[in-house]
Amino acid sequence: LLTEVRERVRFCEVCGNITEQVRCSICSDARRDHTLICVVEEPKDVVAIERTRQFRGLYHVLGGAISPIDGIGPDDLSIPALMRRLGEATGDDRVREVIIATDPNLEGEATAAYLSRLLTSIEVPVSRLASGLPVGGDLEFADEVTLGRAFEGRRIVE
Ligand SMILES: [Zn+2]
């Protein structure tokens, strides 16, 4: 049975979230706002943000964070896939905001800084969560209220 479950679980072809289908239930939900993309490190961060009920857009799961010490660079994450995704969304689907919700630690900050530069250079509006999340921790460990407030108070990066 365990093997069966493992075989069924795969990554969404659009956002990289864990799913049993080709596309996850969030990406296939037409009621969600497809012009908002929240970038997170891991599938468990999607679960944490969904719990707050503050966000009705889509996600992009990076599969980790930039960490020079561990030899993890931008190309080891799904950053090239994010750039393709943004490039393909044109017309009414054009992405109007990318919310960077990486972990509030060193690697998460480095990843957020890199993405902010990259995305503002191609003129995609970028926002960061408001401060107030426990520093040094994982996004998934923040309680719903704190994470919800950080979401509501997000600011566009200039
Ligand atoms: Zn998806």
Tab-separated table of N, CA and C and ligand atoms in Angstrom:
chain	number	residue	atom	x	y	z
A	1	LEU	N	0.845	-1.212	0.000
A	1	LEU	CA	0.000	0.000	0.000
A	1	LEU	C	0.876	1.257	0.000
A	2	LEU	N	1.936	1.210	0.773
A	2	LEU	CA	2.825	2.366	0.848
A	2	LEU	C	3.415	2.675	-0.529
A	3	THR	N	3.806	1.633	-1.243
A	3	THR	CA	4.371	1.791	-2.588
A	3	THR	C	3.328	2.436	-3.504
A	4	GLU	N	2.107	1.974	-3.353
A	4	GLU	CA	1.017	2.493	-4.174
A	4	GLU	C	0.850	4.001	-3.975
A	5	VAL	N	0.854	4.422	-2.702
A	5	VAL	CA	0.705	5.841	-2.380
A	5	VAL	C	1.873	6.618	-2.971
A	6	ARG	N	3.067	6.091	-2.791
A	6	ARG	CA	4.258	6.776	-3.260
A	6	ARG	C	4.224	6.962	-4.783
A	7	GLU	N	3.705	5.963	-5.465
A	7	GLU	CA	3.645	6.048	-6.925
A	7	GLU	C	2.620	7.065	-7.404
A	8	ARG	N	1.556	7.199	-6.634
A	8	ARG	CA	0.500	8.136	-7.045
A	8	ARG	C	0.897	9.593	-6.838
A	9	VAL	N	1.740	9.840	-5.826
A	9	VAL	CA	2.113	11.214	-5.517
A	9	VAL	C	3.153	11.718	-6.508
A	10	ARG	N	2.862	12.879	-7.072
A	10	ARG	CA	3.822	13.499	-7.979
A	10	ARG	C	3.784	15.008	-7.796
A	11	PHE	N	4.519	15.709	-8.640
A	11	PHE	CA	4.549	17.161	-8.531
A	11	PHE	C	3.706	17.798	-9.620
A	12	CYS	N	2.919	18.784	-9.240
A	12	CYS	CA	2.073	19.511	-10.192
A	12	CYS	C	2.948	20.091	-11.304
A	13	GLU	N	2.529	19.911	-12.548
A	13	GLU	CA	3.342	20.383	-13.681
A	13	GLU	C	3.412	21.912	-13.761
A	14	VAL	N	2.477	22.582	-13.086
A	14	VAL	CA	2.470	24.045	-13.134
A	14	VAL	C	3.257	24.635	-11.960
A	15	CYS	N	2.883	24.233	-10.736
A	15	CYS	CA	3.422	24.928	-9.564
A	15	CYS	C	4.431	24.125	-8.747
A	16	GLY	N	4.532	22.805	-8.983
A	16	GLY	CA	5.485	22.006	-8.230
A	16	GLY	C	4.965	21.511	-6.895
A	17	ASN	N	3.694	21.783	-6.597
A	17	ASN	CA	3.094	21.280	-5.362
A	17	ASN	C	2.863	19.768	-5.478
A	18	ILE	N	2.701	19.108	-4.336
A	18	ILE	CA	2.429	17.672	-4.346
A	18	ILE	C	0.980	17.432	-4.762
A	19	THR	N	0.775	16.482	-5.642
A	19	THR	CA	-0.556	16.200	-6.156
A	19	THR	C	-0.632	14.748	-6.617
A	20	GLU	N	-1.851	14.274	-6.851
A	20	GLU	CA	-2.015	12.944	-7.443
A	20	GLU	C	-2.370	13.066	-8.916
A	21	GLN	N	-2.662	14.305	-9.345
A	21	GLN	CA	-2.983	14.545	-10.752
A	21	GLN	C	-1.808	15.223	-11.452
A	22	VAL	N	-1.978	15.483	-12.739
A	22	VAL	CA	-0.953	16.213	-13.482
A	22	VAL	C	-0.889	17.649	-12.959
A	23	ARG	N	-2.109	18.223	-12.733
A	23	ARG	CA	-2.213	19.551	-12.139
A	23	ARG	C	-2.846	19.452	-10.765
A	24	CYS	N	-2.338	20.205	-9.802
A	24	CYS	CA	-2.892	20.124	-8.450
A	24	CYS	C	-4.266	20.775	-8.402
A	25	SER	N	-4.992	20.560	-7.304
A	25	SER	CA	-6.355	21.077	-7.174
A	25	SER	C	-6.376	22.610	-7.129
A	26	ILE	N	-5.293	23.231	-6.666
A	26	ILE	CA	-5.242	24.694	-6.598
A	26	ILE	C	-5.083	25.279	-8.006
A	27	CYS	N	-4.146	24.720	-8.782
A	27	CYS	CA	-3.931	25.217	-10.154
A	27	CYS	C	-5.142	24.961	-11.044
A	28	SER	N	-5.894	23.880	-10.779
A	28	SER	CA	-7.053	23.599	-11.637
A	28	SER	C	-8.330	24.295	-11.174
A	29	ASP	N	-8.248	25.064	-10.084
A	29	ASP	CA	-9.433	25.745	-9.564
A	29	ASP	C	-9.629	27.096	-10.273
A	30	ALA	N	-10.655	27.166	-11.129
A	30	ALA	CA	-10.898	28.376	-11.930
A	30	ALA	C	-11.351	29.558	-11.076
A	31	ARG	N	-11.828	29.281	-9.850
A	31	ARG	CA	-12.280	30.371	-8.981
A	31	ARG	C	-11.121	31.111	-8.328
A	32	ARG	N	-9.930	30.514	-8.396
A	32	ARG	CA	-8.783	31.189	-7.780
A	32	ARG	C	-8.212	32.217	-8.748
A	33	ASP	N	-7.546	33.232	-8.185
A	33	ASP	CA	-6.985	34.305	-8.989
A	33	ASP	C	-5.652	33.857	-9.604
A	34	HIS	N	-5.676	33.611	-10.911
A	34	HIS	CA	-4.492	33.098	-11.595
A	34	HIS	C	-3.447	34.178	-11.891
A	35	THR	N	-3.754	35.428	-11.519
A	35	THR	CA	-2.788	36.501	-11.781
A	35	THR	C	-1.945	36.825	-10.538
A	36	LEU	N	-2.191	36.065	-9.460
A	36	LEU	CA	-1.396	36.214	-8.240
A	36	LEU	C	-0.637	34.925	-7.995
A	37	ILE	N	0.672	35.026	-7.819
A	37	ILE	CA	1.448	33.822	-7.538
A	37	ILE	C	2.249	34.023	-6.254
A	38	CYS	N	2.078	33.094	-5.337
A	38	CYS	CA	2.831	33.135	-4.089
A	38	CYS	C	3.959	32.104	-4.175
A	39	VAL	N	5.199	32.572	-4.025
A	39	VAL	CA	6.365	31.699	-4.127
A	39	VAL	C	6.758	31.203	-2.741
A	40	VAL	N	6.811	29.875	-2.587
A	40	VAL	CA	7.205	29.274	-1.305
A	40	VAL	C	8.322	28.261	-1.540
A	41	GLU	N	8.953	27.826	-0.442
A	41	GLU	CA	10.062	26.879	-0.572
A	41	GLU	C	9.582	25.437	-0.732
A	42	GLU	N	8.605	25.032	0.083
A	42	GLU	CA	8.203	23.629	0.140
A	42	GLU	C	6.679	23.470	0.079
A	43	PRO	N	6.219	22.275	-0.345
A	43	PRO	CA	4.776	22.011	-0.361
A	43	PRO	C	4.104	22.256	0.999
A	44	LYS	N	4.820	21.999	2.094
A	44	LYS	CA	4.212	22.192	3.420
A	44	LYS	C	3.915	23.666	3.707
A	45	ASP	N	4.641	24.573	3.015
A	45	ASP	CA	4.356	26.005	3.171
A	45	ASP	C	3.015	26.360	2.519
A	46	VAL	N	2.682	25.651	1.444
A	46	VAL	CA	1.380	25.852	0.784
A	46	VAL	C	0.275	25.510	1.783
A	47	VAL	N	0.447	24.400	2.479
A	47	VAL	CA	-0.537	23.959	3.478
A	47	VAL	C	-0.697	25.037	4.556
A	48	ALA	N	0.428	25.580	5.030
A	48	ALA	CA	0.397	26.600	6.085
A	48	ALA	C	-0.340	27.851	5.611
A	49	ILE	N	-0.087	28.288	4.399
A	49	ILE	CA	-0.731	29.507	3.881
A	49	ILE	C	-2.216	29.249	3.600
A	50	GLU	N	-2.538	28.072	3.090
A	50	GLU	CA	-3.950	27.731	2.850
A	50	GLU	C	-4.750	27.780	4.146
A	51	ARG	N	-4.118	27.384	5.248
A	51	ARG	CA	-4.783	27.382	6.552
A	51	ARG	C	-5.213	28.781	6.982
A	52	THR	N	-4.474	29.822	6.533
A	52	THR	CA	-4.803	31.192	6.948
A	52	THR	C	-6.054	31.710	6.217
A	53	ARG	N	-6.397	31.125	5.085
A	53	ARG	CA	-7.520	31.557	4.239
A	53	ARG	C	-7.392	33.009	3.784
A	54	GLN	N	-6.169	33.525	3.738
A	54	GLN	CA	-5.932	34.914	3.331
A	54	GLN	C	-5.601	35.027	1.853
A	55	PHE	N	-5.351	33.909	1.204
A	55	PHE	CA	-4.811	33.969	-0.150
A	55	PHE	C	-5.643	33.137	-1.105
A	56	ARG	N	-6.077	33.739	-2.212
A	56	ARG	CA	-6.905	33.030	-3.188
A	56	ARG	C	-6.235	32.954	-4.554
A	57	GLY	N	-4.907	33.119	-4.572
A	57	GLY	CA	-4.180	33.022	-5.830
A	57	GLY	C	-3.563	31.646	-5.991
A	58	LEU	N	-2.514	31.572	-6.807
A	58	LEU	CA	-1.823	30.306	-7.047
A	58	LEU	C	-0.449	30.328	-6.370
A	59	TYR	N	0.211	29.190	-6.408
A	59	TYR	CA	1.525	29.064	-5.767
A	59	TYR	C	2.607	28.705	-6.775
A	60	HIS	N	3.851	28.869	-6.333
A	60	HIS	CA	4.974	28.282	-7.063
A	60	HIS	C	5.938	27.738	-6.007
A	61	VAL	N	6.145	26.422	-6.031
A	61	VAL	CA	6.978	25.773	-5.026
A	61	VAL	C	8.405	25.625	-5.570
A	62	LEU	N	9.364	26.264	-4.888
A	62	LEU	CA	10.746	26.295	-5.372
A	62	LEU	C	11.491	24.974	-5.188
A	63	GLY	N	11.107	24.227	-4.177
A	63	GLY	CA	11.826	22.992	-3.877
A	63	GLY	C	13.049	23.228	-3.006
A	64	GLY	N	13.063	24.343	-2.285
A	64	GLY	CA	14.172	24.645	-1.381
A	64	GLY	C	14.511	26.122	-1.422
A	65	ALA	N	15.722	26.455	-0.972
A	65	ALA	CA	16.169	27.850	-0.949
A	65	ALA	C	17.618	27.906	-1.422
A	66	ILE	N	18.008	29.096	-1.885
A	66	ILE	CA	19.400	29.295	-2.312
A	66	ILE	C	20.310	29.175	-1.092
A	67	SER	N	21.333	28.335	-1.209
A	67	SER	CA	22.259	28.132	-0.100
A	67	SER	C	23.650	27.815	-0.638
A	68	PRO	N	24.488	28.857	-0.788
A	68	PRO	CA	25.829	28.650	-1.353
A	68	PRO	C	26.640	27.604	-0.575
A	69	ILE	N	26.473	27.568	0.746
A	69	ILE	CA	27.221	26.617	1.584
A	69	ILE	C	26.899	25.176	1.188
A	70	ASP	N	25.612	24.935	0.863
A	70	ASP	CA	25.190	23.596	0.464
A	70	ASP	C	25.281	23.394	-1.049
A	71	GLY	N	25.812	24.405	-1.747
A	71	GLY	CA	25.952	24.302	-3.197
A	71	GLY	C	24.637	24.375	-3.946
A	72	ILE	N	23.618	24.998	-3.339
A	72	ILE	CA	22.321	25.130	-4.014
A	72	ILE	C	22.182	26.539	-4.595
A	73	GLY	N	22.143	26.592	-5.919
A	73	GLY	CA	21.979	27.867	-6.619
A	73	GLY	C	20.603	27.961	-7.241
A	74	PRO	N	20.306	29.115	-7.883
A	74	PRO	CA	18.980	29.341	-8.489
A	74	PRO	C	18.536	28.238	-9.452
A	75	ASP	N	19.492	27.682	-10.223
A	75	ASP	CA	19.119	26.678	-11.219
A	75	ASP	C	18.812	25.313	-10.603
A	76	ASP	N	19.159	25.144	-9.324
A	76	ASP	CA	18.813	23.884	-8.643
A	76	ASP	C	17.381	23.933	-8.118
A	77	LEU	N	16.789	25.126	-8.141
A	77	LEU	CA	15.409	25.297	-7.688
A	77	LEU	C	14.533	25.491	-8.924
A	78	SER	N	13.223	25.584	-8.722
A	78	SER	CA	12.353	25.733	-9.896
A	78	SER	C	12.200	27.195	-10.313
A	79	ILE	N	13.290	27.960	-10.201
A	79	ILE	CA	13.269	29.368	-10.614
A	79	ILE	C	13.171	29.502	-12.149
A	80	PRO	N	13.925	28.695	-12.926
A	80	PRO	CA	13.735	28.769	-14.388
A	80	PRO	C	12.289	28.462	-14.794
A	81	ALA	N	11.641	27.512	-14.096
A	81	ALA	CA	10.241	27.170	-14.387
A	81	ALA	C	9.315	28.344	-14.057
A	82	LEU	N	9.635	29.074	-12.981
A	82	LEU	CA	8.841	30.251	-12.616
A	82	LEU	C	8.944	31.315	-13.708
A	83	MET	N	10.161	31.521	-14.209
A	83	MET	CA	10.363	32.531	-15.254
A	83	MET	C	9.595	32.161	-16.522
A	84	ARG	N	9.608	30.870	-16.865
A	84	ARG	CA	8.843	30.401	-18.031
A	84	ARG	C	7.359	30.642	-17.821
A	85	ARG	N	6.901	30.302	-16.621
A	85	ARG	CA	5.488	30.452	-16.282
A	85	ARG	C	5.050	31.909	-16.411
A	86	LEU	N	5.880	32.828	-15.928
A	86	LEU	CA	5.552	34.257	-16.007
A	86	LEU	C	5.555	34.726	-17.457
A	87	GLY	N	6.482	34.185	-18.239
A	87	GLY	CA	6.599	34.563	-19.644
A	87	GLY	C	5.420	34.081	-20.470
A	88	GLU	N	4.856	32.938	-20.075
A	88	GLU	CA	3.746	32.346	-20.832
A	88	GLU	C	2.400	32.980	-20.482
A	89	ALA	N	2.323	33.600	-19.309
A	89	ALA	CA	1.053	34.212	-18.883
A	89	ALA	C	0.933	35.605	-19.488
A	90	THR	N	0.181	35.699	-20.584
A	90	THR	CA	0.045	36.986	-21.263
A	90	THR	C	-1.424	37.417	-21.284
A	91	GLY	N	-1.663	38.616	-21.749
A	91	GLY	CA	-3.025	39.138	-21.855
A	91	GLY	C	-3.700	39.209	-20.496
A	92	ASP	N	-4.932	38.687	-20.405
A	92	ASP	CA	-5.690	38.725	-19.153
A	92	ASP	C	-5.039	37.878	-18.055
A	93	ASP	N	-4.230	36.913	-18.464
A	93	ASP	CA	-3.580	36.016	-17.503
A	93	ASP	C	-2.262	36.588	-16.970
A	94	ARG	N	-1.869	37.725	-17.496
A	94	ARG	CA	-0.603	38.325	-17.095
A	94	ARG	C	-0.551	38.449	-15.564
A	95	VAL	N	0.538	37.962	-14.984
A	95	VAL	CA	0.667	37.960	-13.523
A	95	VAL	C	0.859	39.389	-13.018
A	96	ARG	N	-0.005	39.817	-12.091
A	96	ARG	CA	0.083	41.207	-11.617
A	96	ARG	C	0.800	41.350	-10.287
A	97	GLU	N	1.063	40.218	-9.618
A	97	GLU	CA	1.847	40.291	-8.384
A	97	GLU	C	2.429	38.924	-8.046
A	98	VAL	N	3.716	38.918	-7.717
A	98	VAL	CA	4.347	37.716	-7.183
A	98	VAL	C	4.672	37.995	-5.728
A	99	ILE	N	4.099	37.190	-4.848
A	99	ILE	CA	4.315	37.362	-3.413
A	99	ILE	C	5.398	36.380	-2.971
A	100	ILE	N	6.489	36.899	-2.459
A	100	ILE	CA	7.576	36.013	-2.046
A	100	ILE	C	7.400	35.663	-0.575
A	101	ALA	N	7.161	34.370	-0.322
A	101	ALA	CA	6.913	33.910	1.044
A	101	ALA	C	7.898	32.799	1.402
A	102	THR	N	9.189	33.126	1.283
A	102	THR	CA	10.218	32.165	1.674
A	102	THR	C	10.351	32.182	3.193
A	103	ASP	N	11.086	31.209	3.733
A	103	ASP	CA	11.237	31.120	5.190
A	103	ASP	C	11.979	32.341	5.752
A	104	PRO	N	11.611	32.777	6.980
A	104	PRO	CA	12.298	33.930	7.585
A	104	PRO	C	13.640	33.544	8.195
A	105	ASN	N	14.534	32.991	7.367
A	105	ASN	CA	15.892	32.670	7.822
A	105	ASN	C	16.888	33.098	6.747
A	106	LEU	N	18.161	32.819	6.957
A	106	LEU	CA	19.234	33.296	6.074
A	106	LEU	C	19.025	32.872	4.616
A	107	GLU	N	18.758	31.588	4.410
A	107	GLU	CA	18.598	31.062	3.050
A	107	GLU	C	17.339	31.639	2.395
A	108	GLY	N	16.276	31.735	3.199
A	108	GLY	CA	15.018	32.278	2.692
A	108	GLY	C	15.170	33.735	2.270
A	109	GLU	N	15.923	34.502	3.077
A	109	GLU	CA	16.167	35.914	2.777
A	109	GLU	C	17.002	36.061	1.506
A	110	ALA	N	18.029	35.210	1.376
A	110	ALA	CA	18.891	35.257	0.186
A	110	ALA	C	18.066	34.946	-1.063
A	111	THR	N	17.181	33.979	-0.953
A	111	THR	CA	16.328	33.580	-2.071
A	111	THR	C	15.368	34.704	-2.435
A	112	ALA	N	14.783	35.337	-1.408
A	112	ALA	CA	13.842	36.428	-1.628
A	112	ALA	C	14.530	37.619	-2.300
A	113	ALA	N	15.752	37.922	-1.844
A	113	ALA	CA	16.494	39.053	-2.422
A	113	ALA	C	16.819	38.766	-3.891
A	114	TYR	N	17.237	37.543	-4.171
A	114	TYR	CA	17.564	37.154	-5.548
A	114	TYR	C	16.331	37.258	-6.447
A	115	LEU	N	15.216	36.701	-5.980
A	115	LEU	CA	13.982	36.711	-6.772
A	115	LEU	C	13.452	38.127	-6.990
A	116	SER	N	13.538	38.957	-5.956
A	116	SER	CA	13.067	40.343	-6.079
A	116	SER	C	13.803	41.061	-7.199
A	117	ARG	N	15.133	40.903	-7.206
A	117	ARG	CA	15.942	41.552	-8.252
A	117	ARG	C	15.568	41.029	-9.630
A	118	LEU	N	15.478	39.706	-9.718
A	118	LEU	CA	15.198	39.059	-10.993
A	118	LEU	C	13.833	39.486	-11.546
A	119	LEU	N	12.820	39.474	-10.701
A	119	LEU	CA	11.456	39.740	-11.159
A	119	LEU	C	11.213	41.224	-11.434
A	120	THR	N	11.775	42.109	-10.598
A	120	THR	CA	11.593	43.531	-10.870
A	120	THR	C	12.326	43.903	-12.168
A	121	SER	N	13.398	43.184	-12.496
A	121	SER	CA	14.123	43.477	-13.744
A	121	SER	C	13.290	43.133	-14.977
A	122	ILE	N	12.329	42.223	-14.842
A	122	ILE	CA	11.445	41.938	-15.979
A	122	ILE	C	10.061	42.581	-15.754
A	123	GLU	N	10.041	43.547	-14.827
A	123	GLU	CA	8.851	44.370	-14.566
A	123	GLU	C	7.625	43.604	-14.084
A	124	VAL	N	7.869	42.566	-13.288
A	124	VAL	CA	6.763	41.881	-12.604
A	124	VAL	C	6.736	42.439	-11.181
A	125	PRO	N	5.585	42.989	-10.750
A	125	PRO	CA	5.502	43.521	-9.383
A	125	PRO	C	5.727	42.415	-8.342
A	126	VAL	N	6.584	42.707	-7.371
A	126	VAL	CA	6.951	41.728	-6.348
A	126	VAL	C	6.570	42.278	-4.980
A	127	SER	N	6.027	41.422	-4.122
A	127	SER	CA	5.790	41.853	-2.750
A	127	SER	C	6.402	40.855	-1.783
A	128	ARG	N	6.685	41.350	-0.586
A	128	ARG	CA	7.235	40.517	0.488
A	128	ARG	C	6.259	40.540	1.648
A	129	LEU	N	6.229	39.452	2.403
A	129	LEU	CA	5.352	39.403	3.571
A	129	LEU	C	5.813	40.445	4.583
A	130	ALA	N	4.864	40.993	5.348
A	130	ALA	CA	5.205	41.943	6.396
A	130	ALA	C	6.051	41.230	7.444
A	131	SER	N	6.887	42.010	8.158
A	131	SER	CA	7.688	41.388	9.203
A	131	SER	C	6.764	40.987	10.348
A	132	GLY	N	7.272	40.229	11.283
A	132	GLY	CA	6.437	39.776	12.387
A	132	GLY	C	6.453	38.268	12.504
A	133	LEU	N	6.993	37.611	11.439
A	133	LEU	CA	7.139	36.158	11.526
A	133	LEU	C	8.358	35.866	12.391
A	134	PRO	N	8.327	34.783	13.152
A	134	PRO	CA	9.468	34.441	14.001
A	134	PRO	C	10.739	34.261	13.162
A	135	VAL	N	11.746	35.095	13.417
A	135	VAL	CA	12.975	35.081	12.630
A	135	VAL	C	13.779	33.807	12.879
A	136	GLY	N	14.339	33.260	11.818
A	136	GLY	CA	15.172	32.074	11.927
A	136	GLY	C	14.386	30.793	11.790
A	137	GLY	N	13.072	30.902	11.769
A	137	GLY	CA	12.248	29.696	11.730
A	137	GLY	C	11.765	29.328	10.347
A	138	ASP	N	10.840	28.406	10.318
A	138	ASP	CA	10.203	27.969	9.093
A	138	ASP	C	8.827	28.610	9.024
A	139	LEU	N	8.448	28.961	7.813
A	139	LEU	CA	7.131	29.563	7.590
A	139	LEU	C	6.014	28.690	8.153
A	140	GLU	N	6.169	27.385	7.953
A	140	GLU	CA	5.112	26.449	8.362
A	140	GLU	C	4.868	26.430	9.871
A	141	PHE	N	5.854	26.927	10.662
A	141	PHE	CA	5.678	26.904	12.112
A	141	PHE	C	4.988	28.156	12.646
A	142	ALA	N	4.814	29.168	11.779
A	142	ALA	CA	4.111	30.376	12.216
A	142	ALA	C	2.639	30.023	12.412
A	143	ASP	N	2.028	30.610	13.439
A	143	ASP	CA	0.611	30.307	13.644
A	143	ASP	C	-0.225	31.023	12.585
A	144	GLU	N	-1.448	30.572	12.404
A	144	GLU	CA	-2.311	31.076	11.333
A	144	GLU	C	-2.535	32.582	11.386
A	145	VAL	N	-2.734	33.092	12.615
A	145	VAL	CA	-3.026	34.519	12.768
A	145	VAL	C	-1.818	35.357	12.354
A	146	THR	N	-0.634	34.963	12.839
A	146	THR	CA	0.591	35.703	12.523
A	146	THR	C	0.866	35.663	11.020
A	147	LEU	N	0.730	34.486	10.444
A	147	LEU	CA	0.994	34.321	9.017
A	147	LEU	C	-0.053	35.079	8.192
A	148	GLY	N	-1.287	35.037	8.631
A	148	GLY	CA	-2.365	35.764	7.961
A	148	GLY	C	-2.111	37.268	7.960
A	149	ARG	N	-1.637	37.784	9.104
A	149	ARG	CA	-1.331	39.217	9.220
A	149	ARG	C	-0.157	39.601	8.330
A	150	ALA	N	0.862	38.726	8.295
A	150	ALA	CA	2.039	38.982	7.454
A	150	ALA	C	1.622	39.048	5.987
A	151	PHE	N	0.620	38.266	5.646
A	151	PHE	CA	0.102	38.245	4.277
A	151	PHE	C	-0.646	39.518	3.948
A	152	GLU	N	-1.546	39.882	4.848
A	152	GLU	CA	-2.356	41.090	4.652
A	152	GLU	C	-1.474	42.338	4.580
A	153	GLY	N	-0.406	42.348	5.384
A	153	GLY	CA	0.454	43.532	5.471
A	153	GLY	C	1.596	43.514	4.470
A	154	ARG	N	1.511	42.663	3.448
A	154	ARG	CA	2.620	42.551	2.507
A	154	ARG	C	2.841	43.864	1.746
A	155	ARG	N	4.083	44.095	1.373
A	155	ARG	CA	4.451	45.340	0.700
A	155	ARG	C	5.117	45.057	-0.635
A	156	ILE	N	4.791	45.908	-1.613
A	156	ILE	CA	5.445	45.799	-2.923
A	156	ILE	C	6.901	46.262	-2.792
A	157	VAL	N	7.805	45.459	-3.356
A	157	VAL	CA	9.230	45.783	-3.350
A	157	VAL	C	9.493	46.810	-4.446
A	158	GLU	N	10.142	47.930	-4.100
A	158	GLU	CA	10.424	48.975	-5.117
A	158	GLU	C	11.699	48.659	-5.862
B	1	ZN	ZN	-0.306	23.308	-9.030
